[in-house]
Amino acid sequence: MSVTIKHMTGPIEAQTVDGLAVLMSACVEDGAAIGMVHPFGVSDARAFWQGNVLPEVERGDRALFVAHDNTGLCGTVQLVTSMPPNQPHRCEIAKMMVAPSARRRGIGRVLMAAALDHARALGKRTVTLDTRSGDVAEPLYASVGFEVAGEIPDFALDPDGATLHATTYMYLKL
């Protein structure tokens, strides 16, 4: 199965926003720890993309990568590139999502490669991320070179809104 990765720049068309909203809703429903709690639906996800992510993409403060396969939009990752003045060398991976039906096919790895290539092209030297400790994505991050910096217990709620989980901070030197 062929996967195409596209670096999205603003403005983002409505069809893509709708696809991102459906993807995010499906990932949260499947238990992804990406900052959302139940109840969370497609309209909540659409509002998140339109209010939080797309303005930063359009300003150039955040890079957005979208994966498509023969079924449509199947994954996304963001690279936050706007950092404080004392951190111009750094950027951050955010909201890595692959559709539950498309997992274990290398889509996450291809998305990460696109984001890391973009970080290199921008002259960044350090990339950071955080992930739910023990999450299925943690081995993927390690396999592309991220190292564990540390763990914070009881950092955030799972999507059920009741269970606290630890978060692992990771970094990659480019």
XYZ file of N, CA and C in Angstrom:
522
model
N 0.841 -1.180 0.000
C 0.000 0.000 0.000
C 0.886 1.242 0.000
N 0.578 2.156 -0.862
C 1.363 3.379 -1.005
C 0.862 4.462 -0.051
N 1.807 5.159 0.550
C 1.485 6.271 1.448
C 2.162 7.521 0.912
N 1.406 8.610 0.861
C 1.927 9.893 0.427
C 1.909 10.848 1.609
N 3.004 11.553 1.827
C 3.091 12.539 2.899
C 3.097 13.921 2.254
N 2.249 14.797 2.781
C 2.187 16.162 2.270
C 2.442 17.143 3.420
N 3.336 18.086 3.177
C 3.578 19.178 4.121
C 2.521 20.236 3.827
N 1.631 20.447 4.769
C 0.505 21.369 4.582
C 0.937 22.780 4.984
N 0.564 23.719 4.166
C 0.759 25.129 4.504
C -0.584 25.810 4.325
N -0.762 26.939 4.968
C -2.064 27.578 4.972
C -2.404 28.286 3.698
N -3.657 28.583 3.495
C -4.774 28.067 4.286
C -5.074 26.604 3.936
N -5.597 25.869 4.895
C -5.886 24.447 4.736
C -7.337 24.299 4.283
N -7.546 23.514 3.256
C -8.898 23.354 2.706
C -9.799 22.585 3.670
N -11.106 22.860 3.560
C -12.102 22.292 4.472
C -12.080 20.765 4.465
N -11.875 20.154 3.309
C -11.854 18.695 3.223
C -10.729 18.112 4.089
N -9.574 18.765 4.091
C -8.460 18.295 4.918
C -8.771 18.490 6.396
N -9.366 19.619 6.751
C -9.747 19.855 8.153
C -10.732 18.786 8.608
N -11.698 18.466 7.757
C -12.661 17.418 8.101
C -11.964 16.077 8.296
N -11.009 15.740 7.429
C -10.266 14.489 7.558
C -9.439 14.444 8.829
N -8.812 15.567 9.172
C -8.040 15.643 10.412
C -8.947 15.490 11.629
N -10.148 16.072 11.572
C -11.098 15.968 12.685
C -11.568 14.527 12.869
N -11.874 13.845 11.788
C -12.295 12.445 11.867
C -11.157 11.590 12.415
N -9.937 11.831 11.929
C -8.768 11.092 12.413
C -8.573 11.297 13.909
N -8.581 12.547 14.364
C -8.362 12.830 15.779
C -9.444 12.187 16.642
N -10.684 12.298 16.227
C -11.787 11.709 16.981
C -11.617 10.195 17.090
N -11.240 9.539 15.990
C -11.037 8.086 16.008
C -9.881 7.705 16.928
N -8.812 8.483 16.911
C -7.654 8.186 17.760
C -7.992 8.351 19.240
N -8.717 9.412 19.582
C -9.125 9.613 20.975
C -10.062 8.495 21.402
N -10.992 8.134 20.538
C -11.924 7.035 20.836
C -11.154 5.736 21.087
N -10.045 5.557 20.392
C -9.219 4.360 20.526
C -8.269 4.434 21.734
N -8.285 5.560 22.454
C -7.481 5.670 23.670
C -6.210 6.476 23.557
N -5.990 7.154 22.421
C -4.770 7.945 22.258
C -4.713 9.067 23.295
N -3.547 9.215 23.905
C -3.322 10.266 24.903
C -2.731 11.476 24.189
N -3.595 12.266 23.582
C -3.155 13.438 22.823
C -3.797 14.714 23.357
N -4.112 14.710 24.649
C -4.593 15.918 25.303
C -6.099 16.073 25.374
N -6.849 15.092 24.904
C -8.303 15.200 24.880
C -8.929 14.175 25.808
N -10.122 14.493 26.331
C -10.866 13.561 27.178
C -12.297 13.434 26.652
N -12.911 12.302 26.982
C -14.296 12.027 26.580
C -15.261 12.865 27.411
N -16.376 13.293 26.873
C -16.794 13.052 25.495
C -16.030 13.964 24.529
N -15.647 13.397 23.387
C -14.880 14.124 22.383
C -15.269 13.573 21.024
N -15.813 14.429 20.193
C -16.273 13.990 18.888
C -15.640 14.779 17.765
N -16.140 14.540 16.574
C -15.601 15.173 15.375
C -15.730 16.694 15.449
N -16.843 17.195 15.962
C -17.003 18.659 16.040
C -15.996 19.266 17.025
N -15.704 18.561 18.118
C -14.680 19.031 19.064
C -13.315 19.055 18.389
N -13.029 18.008 17.633
C -11.742 17.919 16.941
C -11.625 19.021 15.887
N -12.692 19.262 15.145
C -12.663 20.321 14.127
C -12.367 21.673 14.782
N -13.008 21.932 15.915
C -12.776 23.193 16.631
C -11.328 23.281 17.107
N -10.762 22.173 17.564
C -9.364 22.154 17.990
C -8.449 22.524 16.829
N -8.633 21.866 15.680
C -7.781 22.142 14.521
C -7.915 23.594 14.079
N -9.143 24.060 13.966
C -9.371 25.418 13.464
C -8.912 26.488 14.450
N -9.080 26.242 15.734
C -8.748 27.251 16.730
C -7.320 27.220 17.235
N -6.715 26.040 17.247
C -5.399 25.901 17.859
C -4.270 25.669 16.862
N -4.461 24.739 15.961
C -3.354 24.309 15.102
C -3.239 25.142 13.832
N -4.328 25.280 13.092
C -4.245 25.915 11.775
C -3.761 27.361 11.815
N -4.138 28.177 12.801
C -3.555 29.526 12.837
C -2.032 29.511 12.942
N -1.474 28.578 13.716
C -0.015 28.480 13.838
C 0.615 27.968 12.550
N -0.064 27.040 11.864
C 0.436 26.552 10.575
C 0.475 27.708 9.580
N -0.595 28.477 9.531
C -0.687 29.589 8.578
C 0.337 30.683 8.869
N 0.719 30.851 10.150
C 1.761 31.832 10.510
C 3.165 31.293 10.290
N 3.284 29.991 10.065
C 4.599 29.383 9.896
C 5.259 29.007 11.212
N 4.495 28.993 12.301
C 5.028 28.639 13.615
C 4.977 27.139 13.891
N 4.283 26.407 13.027
C 4.074 24.968 13.209
C 3.994 24.339 11.826
N 4.718 23.257 11.630
C 4.635 22.516 10.376
C 3.669 21.352 10.566
N 2.822 21.134 9.577
C 1.812 20.080 9.625
C 2.048 19.128 8.463
N 2.187 17.846 8.791
C 2.373 16.806 7.789
C 1.183 15.865 7.850
N 0.666 15.512 6.677
C -0.514 14.656 6.583
C -0.184 13.469 5.692
N -0.579 12.270 6.126
C -0.383 11.046 5.356
C -1.696 10.622 4.720
N -1.609 10.223 3.452
C -2.756 9.665 2.729
C -2.373 8.300 2.183
N -3.293 7.349 2.277
C -3.133 6.079 1.588
C -4.320 5.920 0.649
N -4.554 4.724 0.136
C -5.644 4.559 -0.818
C -7.027 4.721 -0.195
N -7.107 4.782 1.141
C -8.399 4.999 1.799
C -8.626 6.469 2.151
N -7.605 7.297 2.031
C -7.723 8.719 2.355
C -6.734 9.138 3.417
N -7.074 10.191 4.149
C -6.204 10.724 5.198
C -6.081 9.675 6.305
N -4.840 9.267 6.608
C -4.652 8.175 7.569
C -3.667 8.504 8.683
N -3.058 9.699 8.667
C -2.122 10.036 9.728
C -1.666 11.474 9.641
N -1.104 11.942 10.734
C -0.589 13.307 10.789
C 0.424 13.443 11.906
N 1.298 14.418 11.769
C 2.218 14.811 12.831
C 2.505 16.296 12.659
N 2.823 16.945 13.769
C 3.151 18.369 13.740
C 4.557 18.582 14.263
N 5.178 19.626 13.762
C 6.486 20.037 14.237
C 6.360 21.497 14.664
N 6.409 21.732 15.970
C 6.316 23.090 16.501
C 7.688 23.720 16.340
N 7.760 24.770 15.527
C 9.051 25.376 15.188
C 9.273 26.727 15.849
N 8.224 27.342 16.342
C 8.351 28.636 17.003
C 8.658 28.405 18.482
N 9.859 28.743 18.867
C 10.319 28.522 20.234
C 10.720 29.863 20.861
N 10.888 29.892 22.172
C 11.345 31.125 22.825
C 12.699 31.583 22.275
N 13.043 32.848 22.464
C 14.296 33.383 21.923
C 15.549 32.619 22.352
N 15.525 31.981 23.513
C 16.717 31.254 23.964
C 16.764 29.811 23.462
N 15.811 29.441 22.558
C 15.769 28.072 22.050
C 15.605 28.017 20.526
N 16.300 28.850 19.775
C 16.103 28.837 18.321
C 16.614 27.558 17.649
N 17.410 26.796 18.369
C 18.008 25.562 17.845
C 17.095 24.352 17.985
N 15.933 24.525 18.641
C 15.083 23.409 19.045
C 13.706 23.485 18.396
N 13.075 22.326 18.232
C 11.673 22.246 17.831
C 11.058 21.043 18.546
N 9.753 20.861 18.373
C 9.048 19.854 19.156
C 8.041 19.096 18.293
N 8.041 17.782 18.405
C 7.041 16.932 17.755
C 5.763 17.006 18.582
N 4.616 17.124 17.895
C 3.333 17.181 18.589
C 2.266 16.404 17.818
N 1.346 15.841 18.549
C 0.129 15.217 18.024
C 0.367 14.240 16.874
N 1.257 13.276 17.095
C 1.437 12.193 16.124
C 0.203 11.294 16.200
N -0.476 11.117 15.073
C -1.678 10.278 15.029
C -1.676 9.439 13.759
N -1.982 8.168 13.904
C -2.224 7.284 12.771
C -3.577 6.631 13.028
N -4.409 6.596 12.004
C -5.746 6.001 12.139
C -5.628 4.588 12.695
N -6.491 4.223 13.639
C -6.418 2.870 14.204
C -6.414 1.772 13.137
N -7.141 1.972 12.071
C -7.211 0.957 11.008
C -5.955 0.921 10.138
N -5.072 1.901 10.271
C -3.879 1.996 9.420
C -2.579 1.759 10.180
N -2.663 1.374 11.429
C -1.456 1.210 12.242
C -0.674 -0.042 11.877
N 0.599 -0.027 12.255
C 1.535 -1.140 12.054
C 1.872 -1.345 10.576
N 1.816 -0.252 9.802
C 2.165 -0.326 8.379
C 3.267 0.667 8.017
N 3.917 1.253 9.019
C 5.030 2.153 8.760
C 4.654 3.601 8.526
N 3.382 3.952 8.679
C 2.932 5.323 8.429
C 3.535 6.280 9.448
N 3.554 5.892 10.712
C 4.150 6.735 11.743
C 5.621 7.002 11.477
N 6.339 5.990 11.023
C 7.765 6.130 10.726
C 7.981 7.114 9.575
N 7.142 7.034 8.535
C 7.267 7.936 7.386
C 6.915 9.368 7.794
N 5.906 9.521 8.632
C 5.550 10.858 9.138
C 6.696 11.444 9.953
N 7.282 10.632 10.832
C 8.403 11.115 11.646
C 9.577 11.520 10.763
N 9.853 10.736 9.728
C 10.960 11.061 8.826
C 10.719 12.416 8.162
N 9.493 12.664 7.732
C 9.177 13.952 7.097
C 9.382 15.101 8.073
N 8.903 14.938 9.311
C 9.050 15.996 10.309
C 10.517 16.241 10.652
N 11.276 15.162 10.803
C 12.698 15.309 11.151
C 13.500 15.890 9.991
N 13.170 15.519 8.765
C 13.825 16.126 7.601
C 13.557 17.625 7.558
N 12.326 18.010 7.879
C 11.977 19.428 7.895
C 12.759 20.161 8.990
N 12.884 19.533 10.156
C 13.658 20.138 11.249
C 15.107 20.365 10.814
N 15.678 19.383 10.144
C 17.052 19.538 9.640
C 17.140 20.678 8.629
N 16.162 20.742 7.722
C 16.155 21.794 6.699
C 16.065 23.179 7.328
N 15.437 23.268 8.491
C 15.323 24.543 9.202
C 16.569 24.849 10.036
N 17.505 23.922 10.067
C 18.725 24.126 10.848
C 18.562 23.821 12.329
N 17.496 23.107 12.702
C 17.294 22.746 14.108
C 18.289 21.656 14.479
N 18.720 21.658 15.740
C 19.701 20.675 16.204
C 19.159 19.728 17.264
N 18.047 20.101 17.888
C 17.440 19.262 18.918
C 15.939 19.214 18.689
N 15.382 18.000 18.769
C 13.938 17.810 18.649
C 13.470 17.126 19.928
N 12.388 17.615 20.508
C 11.851 17.025 21.734
C 10.427 16.542 21.476
N 9.961 15.688 22.366
C 8.568 15.254 22.352
C 8.228 14.699 23.714
N 6.934 14.567 23.970
C 6.505 13.836 25.158
C 5.436 12.850 24.732
N 5.393 11.722 25.438
C 4.460 10.652 25.119
C 4.032 9.969 26.402
N 2.837 9.424 26.394
C 2.382 8.658 27.555
C 3.377 7.525 27.790
N 3.888 7.410 28.998
C 4.855 6.363 29.320
C 4.268 4.992 29.012
N 5.042 4.200 28.265
C 4.599 2.869 27.899
C 3.677 2.819 26.694
N 3.402 3.970 26.087
C 2.512 4.026 24.938
C 3.104 3.235 23.771
N 2.248 2.789 22.864
C 2.712 2.013 21.713
C 3.629 2.822 20.814
N 3.564 4.143 20.869
C 4.420 4.984 20.030
C 5.836 5.119 20.589
N 6.022 4.859 21.865
C 7.333 5.057 22.477
C 8.440 4.252 21.784
N 8.223 2.973 21.449
C 9.270 2.241 20.726
C 9.547 2.812 19.332
N 8.536 3.341 18.674
C 8.759 3.983 17.372
C 9.701 5.162 17.532
N 9.441 6.010 18.519
C 10.292 7.173 18.739
C 11.732 6.743 19.029
N 11.891 5.712 19.851
C 13.233 5.211 20.156
C 13.910 4.659 18.897
N 13.138 4.016 18.038
C 13.721 3.403 16.840
C 14.214 4.422 15.823
N 13.707 5.656 15.888
C 14.204 6.700 14.975
C 15.249 7.575 15.652
N 15.664 7.200 16.866
C 16.786 7.868 17.509
C 16.484 8.693 18.740
N 15.213 8.808 19.135
C 14.903 9.580 20.339
C 15.383 8.835 21.577
N 15.893 9.598 22.544
C 16.348 9.051 23.811
C 15.479 9.596 24.933
N 15.326 8.810 25.979
C 14.516 9.220 27.122
C 15.291 10.231 27.953
N 14.640 11.367 28.231
C 15.229 12.372 29.114
C 14.732 12.188 30.542
N 13.510 11.689 30.687
C 12.945 11.479 32.014
C 11.458 11.233 31.954
N 10.903 10.974 33.126
C 9.480 10.658 33.220
C 8.863 11.447 34.365
N 7.652 11.921 34.135
C 6.905 12.623 35.180
C 5.667 11.791 35.510
N 5.548 11.320 36.759
C 4.373 10.531 37.123
C 3.122 11.407 37.205
N 1.970 10.781 36.990
C 0.669 11.467 37.117
C 0.634 12.787 36.363
N 1.133 12.791 35.151
C 1.263 14.018 34.369
C -0.053 14.478 33.756
N -0.836 13.536 33.228
C -2.052 13.922 32.503
C -3.105 12.831 32.631
N -4.319 13.199 32.281
C -5.424 12.249 32.285
C -5.464 11.468 30.976
N -5.829 10.200 31.062
C -6.141 9.412 29.875
C -7.449 9.942 29.294
N -7.796 9.542 28.071
C -9.048 10.020 27.472
C -10.295 9.715 28.298
N -10.225 8.726 29.193
C -11.391 8.432 30.030
C -11.678 9.551 31.027
N -10.739 10.472 31.191
C -10.928 11.609 32.084
C -10.780 11.273 33.551
N -10.424 10.026 33.878
C -10.345 9.613 35.270
C -8.977 9.063 35.664
N -8.277 8.461 34.735
C -7.023 7.775 35.030
C -5.831 8.655 34.684
N -4.963 8.881 35.671
C -3.741 9.630 35.420
C -2.657 8.712 34.860
N -1.848 9.255 33.954
C -0.727 8.488 33.427
C 0.557 9.310 33.515
N 1.666 8.588 33.516
C 2.979 9.223 33.482
C 3.299 9.637 32.057
N 4.152 10.626 31.918
C 4.613 11.083 30.602
C 6.126 10.969 30.542
N 6.597 10.453 29.412
C 8.033 10.328 29.158
C 8.448 11.428 28.209
N 9.464 12.184 28.597
C 10.049 13.200 27.710
C 11.225 12.579 26.984
N 11.287 12.855 25.678
C 12.343 12.290 24.832
C 12.971 13.410 23.996
N 14.195 13.162 23.550
C 14.879 14.148 22.709
C 15.715 13.423 21.662
N 15.994 14.152 20.589
C 16.835 13.648 19.517
C 17.778 14.766 19.107
N 19.055 14.471 19.088
C 20.054 15.417 18.600
C 20.217 15.151 17.108
N 20.002 16.175 16.292
C 20.138 16.016 14.834
C 21.574 16.239 14.394
